[in-house]
Amino acid sequence: MKLVYFAWVRERIGLPEETVDLPADVKTVTDLLAWLKTRGENYETALERSDVIRVAINQEHAEHTAALPRNGEVALFPPMTGG
Amino acid sequence: MTAPCEPLVRVQAEDFDPAAESRRLTEGRRDVGAVVSFTGLCRDENGRLDALELEHYPGMAEAEIARIAAEAAERWPLTGLTVIHRFGRIAPGENIVLVVAASSHRRAAFESADFLMDFLKSRAPFWKKEHVSEKNSGDWVEARAGDLEDMKRWQR
């Protein structure tokens, strides 16, 4: 699955995007955030306050309870500050 | 009721011309009674900001603004609607965002422009970072709790 990161999530992880093979038990956004945090200190720092992390699945806003798509793009980013 | 208007959405690095965009929604028409245009500018409140860097999510930025614009066009009887949002480095005094809403009557134009801006703030995937000097980048602008409250005003 393709993961894309924006703003301080991108800076703290140190990557704009990556492709990952998810373990079978990672089924929801919440699972994904917990799994990513085990991948290193940079992920732990970026996703420390996971409640504030916003998520988009295939470029549409999604809740943390949403199921992950089999294929596609999941984006993680801070609350938006456009306008 | 007639079919909702087809909103024009652009996400771009270059500047825009608010007057030209307003004119585009009125030129050659006789049914437009009201045009509300909102321009959001980059501001420097205490003389320390060199520029804002606006990061965006290409693809989703256009798609999300189009979803919000389509909802406004469903909700109010608009004759035209244009939304332009810039990305990249923007200096104080420069334009960031434009909403132009045209309608036969003023209330639809006022309300839909206000609605668009409230939703753009909290739903469009853009992030502002402050640059405080040429060399150093500053901090990411934090979302205001009030932005979410502004959006809730439109729940029905």
mmCIF file of C-alpha atoms in Angstrom:
data_model
loop_
_atom_site.group_PDB
_atom_site.id
_atom_site.type_symbol
_atom_site.label_atom_id
_atom_site.label_comp_id
_atom_site.label_asym_id
_atom_site.label_seq_id
_atom_site.Cartn_x
_atom_site.Cartn_y
_atom_site.Cartn_z
ATOM 1 C CA MET A 1 0.000 0.000 0.000
ATOM 2 C CA LYS A 2 1.170 3.523 -0.740
ATOM 3 C CA LEU A 3 1.492 5.877 2.214
ATOM 4 C CA VAL A 4 1.878 9.626 1.733
ATOM 5 C CA TYR A 5 2.750 12.171 4.388
ATOM 6 C CA PHE A 6 2.320 15.926 4.572
ATOM 7 C CA ALA A 7 3.521 18.925 6.599
ATOM 8 C CA TRP A 8 5.068 18.056 9.995
ATOM 9 C CA VAL A 9 4.092 14.393 9.674
ATOM 10 C CA ARG A 10 6.267 14.266 6.531
ATOM 11 C CA GLU A 11 9.099 16.195 8.180
ATOM 12 C CA ARG A 12 9.137 14.077 11.335
ATOM 13 C CA ILE A 13 8.977 10.753 9.494
ATOM 14 C CA GLY A 14 11.565 12.047 7.038
ATOM 15 C CA LEU A 15 9.828 10.762 3.891
ATOM 16 C CA PRO A 16 7.180 12.222 1.579
ATOM 17 C CA GLU A 17 5.854 8.771 0.694
ATOM 18 C CA GLU A 18 6.624 5.071 0.799
ATOM 19 C CA THR A 19 5.146 1.739 -0.200
ATOM 20 C CA VAL A 20 4.656 -0.790 2.590
ATOM 21 C CA ASP A 21 3.573 -4.405 2.936
ATOM 22 C CA LEU A 22 1.146 -4.486 5.808
ATOM 23 C CA PRO A 23 0.913 -7.425 8.232
ATOM 24 C CA ALA A 24 -2.392 -9.286 7.872
ATOM 25 C CA ASP A 25 -3.695 -8.046 11.218
ATOM 26 C CA VAL A 26 -3.418 -4.367 10.243
ATOM 27 C CA LYS A 27 -6.979 -3.751 9.088
ATOM 28 C CA THR A 28 -7.995 -0.229 10.084
ATOM 29 C CA VAL A 29 -6.425 3.217 10.196
ATOM 30 C CA THR A 30 -6.005 2.826 13.976
ATOM 31 C CA ASP A 31 -4.113 -0.451 13.383
ATOM 32 C CA LEU A 32 -1.950 1.264 10.772
ATOM 33 C CA LEU A 33 -1.002 4.120 13.105
ATOM 34 C CA ALA A 34 -0.096 1.664 15.893
ATOM 35 C CA TRP A 35 1.961 -0.485 13.497
ATOM 36 C CA LEU A 36 3.807 2.503 12.022
ATOM 37 C CA LYS A 37 4.812 3.623 15.523
ATOM 38 C CA THR A 38 6.719 0.358 15.973
ATOM 39 C CA ARG A 39 8.861 1.100 12.902
ATOM 40 C CA GLY A 40 11.223 3.591 14.527
ATOM 41 C CA GLU A 41 11.685 6.671 16.620
ATOM 42 C CA ASN A 42 10.868 8.999 13.697
ATOM 43 C CA TYR A 43 7.441 7.366 13.273
ATOM 44 C CA GLU A 44 6.887 7.363 17.026
ATOM 45 C CA THR A 45 7.601 11.115 17.190
ATOM 46 C CA ALA A 46 5.489 11.933 14.138
ATOM 47 C CA LEU A 47 2.479 9.916 15.279
ATOM 48 C CA GLU A 48 2.837 10.397 19.048
ATOM 49 C CA ARG A 49 -0.467 12.283 19.343
ATOM 50 C CA SER A 50 -2.286 9.969 16.991
ATOM 51 C CA ASP A 51 -5.660 11.528 17.900
ATOM 52 C CA VAL A 52 -4.727 14.718 16.002
ATOM 53 C CA ILE A 53 -3.535 12.884 12.879
ATOM 54 C CA ARG A 54 -5.940 13.293 9.955
ATOM 55 C CA VAL A 55 -6.335 10.586 7.360
ATOM 56 C CA ALA A 56 -7.388 10.370 3.738
ATOM 57 C CA ILE A 57 -8.037 7.113 1.914
ATOM 58 C CA ASN A 58 -7.725 7.387 -1.855
ATOM 59 C CA GLN A 59 -7.842 11.176 -1.506
ATOM 60 C CA GLU A 60 -11.023 11.370 0.572
ATOM 61 C CA HIS A 61 -11.187 12.207 4.271
ATOM 62 C CA ALA A 62 -11.597 9.127 6.490
ATOM 63 C CA GLU A 63 -12.038 8.345 10.186
ATOM 64 C CA HIS A 64 -9.529 6.357 12.257
ATOM 65 C CA THR A 65 -12.077 3.539 12.442
ATOM 66 C CA ALA A 66 -12.146 3.187 8.628
ATOM 67 C CA ALA A 67 -11.023 -0.074 7.042
ATOM 68 C CA LEU A 68 -7.840 0.139 4.971
ATOM 69 C CA PRO A 69 -8.262 -0.385 1.226
ATOM 70 C CA ARG A 70 -6.702 -3.492 -0.317
ATOM 71 C CA ASN A 71 -4.943 -1.277 -2.810
ATOM 72 C CA GLY A 72 -4.591 2.423 -2.915
ATOM 73 C CA GLU A 73 -3.229 5.446 -1.197
ATOM 74 C CA VAL A 74 -3.469 6.349 2.462
ATOM 75 C CA ALA A 75 -2.385 9.852 3.482
ATOM 76 C CA LEU A 76 -1.487 10.968 7.005
ATOM 77 C CA PHE A 77 -1.292 14.657 7.860
ATOM 78 C CA PRO A 78 -1.889 17.275 10.577
ATOM 79 C CA PRO A 79 -5.108 19.318 10.834
ATOM 80 C CA MET A 80 -5.360 21.480 7.728
ATOM 81 C CA THR A 81 -4.583 25.204 7.723
ATOM 82 C CA GLY A 82 -5.531 26.367 4.252
ATOM 83 C CA GLY A 83 -7.885 29.126 3.231
ATOM 84 C CA MET B 1 -35.363 24.380 -9.641
ATOM 85 C CA THR B 2 -32.765 24.611 -12.389
ATOM 86 C CA ALA B 3 -29.692 22.384 -12.343
ATOM 87 C CA PRO B 4 -26.876 23.487 -10.012
ATOM 88 C CA CYS B 5 -24.137 25.562 -11.649
ATOM 89 C CA GLU B 6 -20.849 23.939 -12.607
ATOM 90 C CA PRO B 7 -18.219 25.338 -10.192
ATOM 91 C CA LEU B 8 -14.783 26.328 -11.490
ATOM 92 C CA VAL B 9 -11.987 25.070 -9.206
ATOM 93 C CA ARG B 10 -8.302 25.836 -9.663
ATOM 94 C CA VAL B 11 -5.290 24.952 -7.498
ATOM 95 C CA GLN B 12 -2.232 26.798 -8.741
ATOM 96 C CA ALA B 13 1.099 28.377 -7.812
ATOM 97 C CA GLU B 14 0.506 31.541 -9.802
ATOM 98 C CA ASP B 15 -1.464 34.582 -8.701
ATOM 99 C CA PHE B 16 -5.042 35.285 -9.770
ATOM 100 C CA ASP B 17 -7.035 38.405 -10.645
ATOM 101 C CA PRO B 18 -10.155 38.742 -8.468
ATOM 102 C CA ALA B 19 -11.711 41.378 -10.771
ATOM 103 C CA ALA B 20 -11.237 39.206 -13.855
ATOM 104 C CA GLU B 21 -12.723 36.200 -12.055
ATOM 105 C CA SER B 22 -15.800 38.213 -10.985
ATOM 106 C CA ARG B 23 -16.226 39.492 -14.510
ATOM 107 C CA ARG B 24 -16.108 35.939 -15.862
ATOM 108 C CA LEU B 25 -19.254 35.119 -13.828
ATOM 109 C CA THR B 26 -21.234 38.142 -15.019
ATOM 110 C CA GLU B 27 -20.082 38.888 -18.551
ATOM 111 C CA GLY B 28 -22.781 38.426 -21.178
ATOM 112 C CA ARG B 29 -25.423 37.457 -18.605
ATOM 113 C CA ARG B 30 -28.591 39.271 -17.542
ATOM 114 C CA ASP B 31 -29.720 36.965 -14.741
ATOM 115 C CA VAL B 32 -26.988 37.701 -12.178
ATOM 116 C CA GLY B 33 -28.140 40.026 -9.423
ATOM 117 C CA ALA B 34 -25.331 39.582 -6.897
ATOM 118 C CA VAL B 35 -21.647 38.722 -6.878
ATOM 119 C CA VAL B 36 -19.778 38.142 -3.626
ATOM 120 C CA SER B 37 -16.018 37.883 -3.905
ATOM 121 C CA PHE B 38 -13.757 36.923 -1.000
ATOM 122 C CA THR B 39 -9.966 37.153 -1.279
ATOM 123 C CA GLY B 40 -7.754 35.748 1.476
ATOM 124 C CA LEU B 41 -4.305 37.339 1.666
ATOM 125 C CA CYS B 42 -1.061 36.411 3.357
ATOM 126 C CA ARG B 43 -0.694 38.735 6.349
ATOM 127 C CA ASP B 44 2.211 39.670 8.568
ATOM 128 C CA GLU B 45 0.957 40.669 11.995
ATOM 129 C CA ASN B 46 4.174 41.694 13.706
ATOM 130 C CA GLY B 47 6.718 42.396 11.002
ATOM 131 C CA ARG B 48 8.586 39.095 11.321
ATOM 132 C CA LEU B 49 7.060 37.008 8.545
ATOM 133 C CA ASP B 50 9.075 36.694 5.376
ATOM 134 C CA ALA B 51 6.612 34.420 3.581
ATOM 135 C CA LEU B 52 4.226 31.524 4.017
ATOM 136 C CA GLU B 53 4.969 28.215 2.356
ATOM 137 C CA LEU B 54 1.727 26.484 1.437
ATOM 138 C CA GLU B 55 2.050 22.746 1.083
ATOM 139 C CA HIS B 56 -0.831 20.886 -0.539
ATOM 140 C CA TYR B 57 -1.912 17.376 -1.428
ATOM 141 C CA PRO B 58 -1.987 17.402 -5.248
ATOM 142 C CA GLY B 59 -5.076 15.673 -6.567
ATOM 143 C CA MET B 60 -6.940 15.629 -3.287
ATOM 144 C CA ALA B 61 -6.776 19.437 -2.964
ATOM 145 C CA GLU B 62 -8.663 19.845 -6.256
ATOM 146 C CA ALA B 63 -11.034 16.957 -5.477
ATOM 147 C CA GLU B 64 -11.907 18.153 -1.963
ATOM 148 C CA ILE B 65 -12.501 21.766 -3.059
ATOM 149 C CA ALA B 66 -14.678 20.429 -5.897
ATOM 150 C CA ARG B 67 -16.721 18.383 -3.370
ATOM 151 C CA ILE B 68 -17.241 21.456 -1.137
ATOM 152 C CA ALA B 69 -18.097 23.653 -4.148
ATOM 153 C CA ALA B 70 -20.575 21.086 -5.472
ATOM 154 C CA GLU B 71 -22.271 20.995 -2.063
ATOM 155 C CA ALA B 72 -22.590 24.796 -2.084
ATOM 156 C CA ALA B 73 -24.020 24.701 -5.617
ATOM 157 C CA GLU B 74 -26.606 22.146 -4.448
ATOM 158 C CA ARG B 75 -27.506 24.134 -1.373
ATOM 159 C CA TRP B 76 -27.840 27.650 -2.830
ATOM 160 C CA PRO B 77 -29.299 28.770 -6.181
ATOM 161 C CA LEU B 78 -26.042 30.023 -7.704
ATOM 162 C CA THR B 79 -25.499 31.131 -11.277
ATOM 163 C CA GLY B 80 -21.733 30.728 -10.969
ATOM 164 C CA LEU B 81 -19.052 29.743 -8.453
ATOM 165 C CA THR B 82 -15.265 30.018 -8.689
ATOM 166 C CA VAL B 83 -12.730 28.823 -6.121
ATOM 167 C CA ILE B 84 -8.984 29.338 -6.588
ATOM 168 C CA HIS B 85 -6.398 28.284 -3.993
ATOM 169 C CA ARG B 86 -2.672 28.925 -4.394
ATOM 170 C CA PHE B 87 0.214 26.819 -3.122
ATOM 171 C CA GLY B 88 3.965 27.418 -2.789
ATOM 172 C CA ARG B 89 5.734 30.434 -1.364
ATOM 173 C CA ILE B 90 3.458 33.423 -0.795
ATOM 174 C CA ALA B 91 4.701 36.746 0.631
ATOM 175 C CA PRO B 92 2.706 39.093 2.915
ATOM 176 C CA GLY B 93 0.279 41.136 0.851
ATOM 177 C CA GLU B 94 -0.103 38.452 -1.811
ATOM 178 C CA ASN B 95 -3.310 36.578 -2.563
ATOM 179 C CA ILE B 96 -3.828 33.044 -1.200
ATOM 180 C CA VAL B 97 -7.428 32.109 -1.888
ATOM 181 C CA LEU B 98 -10.390 33.393 -3.882
ATOM 182 C CA VAL B 99 -14.072 32.527 -3.693
ATOM 183 C CA VAL B 100 -16.509 34.204 -6.082
ATOM 184 C CA ALA B 101 -20.188 33.337 -5.803
ATOM 185 C CA ALA B 102 -22.798 34.721 -8.189
ATOM 186 C CA SER B 103 -26.547 34.433 -7.834
ATOM 187 C CA SER B 104 -29.789 36.159 -8.730
ATOM 188 C CA HIS B 105 -30.072 37.273 -5.110
ATOM 189 C CA ARG B 106 -27.593 38.522 -2.537
ATOM 190 C CA ARG B 107 -28.230 36.122 0.323
ATOM 191 C CA ALA B 108 -27.296 33.019 -1.673
ATOM 192 C CA ALA B 109 -24.088 34.722 -2.831
ATOM 193 C CA PHE B 110 -23.102 35.896 0.680
ATOM 194 C CA GLU B 111 -23.928 32.643 2.419
ATOM 195 C CA SER B 112 -22.337 30.309 -0.098
ATOM 196 C CA ALA B 113 -19.064 32.289 -0.115
ATOM 197 C CA ASP B 114 -18.983 32.191 3.701
ATOM 198 C CA PHE B 115 -19.764 28.446 3.704
ATOM 199 C CA LEU B 116 -17.002 27.770 1.158
ATOM 200 C CA MET B 117 -14.373 29.558 3.238
ATOM 201 C CA ASP B 118 -15.373 27.812 6.477
ATOM 202 C CA PHE B 119 -15.078 24.402 4.828
ATOM 203 C CA LEU B 120 -11.890 25.214 2.907
ATOM 204 C CA LYS B 121 -10.167 26.124 6.192
ATOM 205 C CA SER B 122 -10.809 22.766 7.834
ATOM 206 C CA ARG B 123 -11.269 20.314 4.933
ATOM 207 C CA ALA B 124 -9.041 21.362 2.039
ATOM 208 C CA PRO B 125 -5.620 19.660 2.314
ATOM 209 C CA PHE B 126 -3.317 22.678 2.601
ATOM 210 C CA TRP B 127 -0.785 23.427 5.340
ATOM 211 C CA LYS B 128 0.866 26.758 6.029
ATOM 212 C CA LYS B 129 4.431 27.038 7.226
ATOM 213 C CA GLU B 130 5.910 30.359 8.309
ATOM 214 C CA HIS B 131 9.269 31.486 6.962
ATOM 215 C CA VAL B 132 10.764 34.028 9.300
ATOM 216 C CA SER B 133 13.891 34.813 7.293
ATOM 217 C CA GLU B 134 15.409 33.855 3.966
ATOM 218 C CA LYS B 135 17.479 31.081 5.508
ATOM 219 C CA ASN B 136 15.420 29.730 8.355
ATOM 220 C CA SER B 137 12.066 28.110 8.125
ATOM 221 C CA GLY B 138 9.754 28.710 11.046
ATOM 222 C CA ASP B 139 6.868 26.745 12.414
ATOM 223 C CA TRP B 140 3.811 25.154 10.927
ATOM 224 C CA VAL B 141 0.701 27.221 11.507
ATOM 225 C CA GLU B 142 -1.612 25.429 13.940
ATOM 226 C CA ALA B 143 -5.255 24.825 13.180
ATOM 227 C CA ARG B 144 -7.608 26.901 15.349
ATOM 228 C CA ALA B 145 -10.328 25.192 17.342
ATOM 229 C CA GLY B 146 -12.545 28.038 16.111
ATOM 230 C CA ASP B 147 -12.149 26.798 12.525
ATOM 231 C CA LEU B 148 -14.084 23.639 13.397
ATOM 232 C CA GLU B 149 -16.743 25.695 15.183
ATOM 233 C CA ASP B 150 -17.073 27.887 12.087
ATOM 234 C CA MET B 151 -17.753 24.797 10.001
ATOM 235 C CA LYS B 152 -20.385 23.495 12.430
ATOM 236 C CA ARG B 153 -22.468 26.641 11.886
ATOM 237 C CA TRP B 154 -23.584 25.146 8.585
ATOM 238 C CA GLN B 155 -24.854 21.830 9.917
ATOM 239 C CA ARG B 156 -28.493 21.160 9.262
#
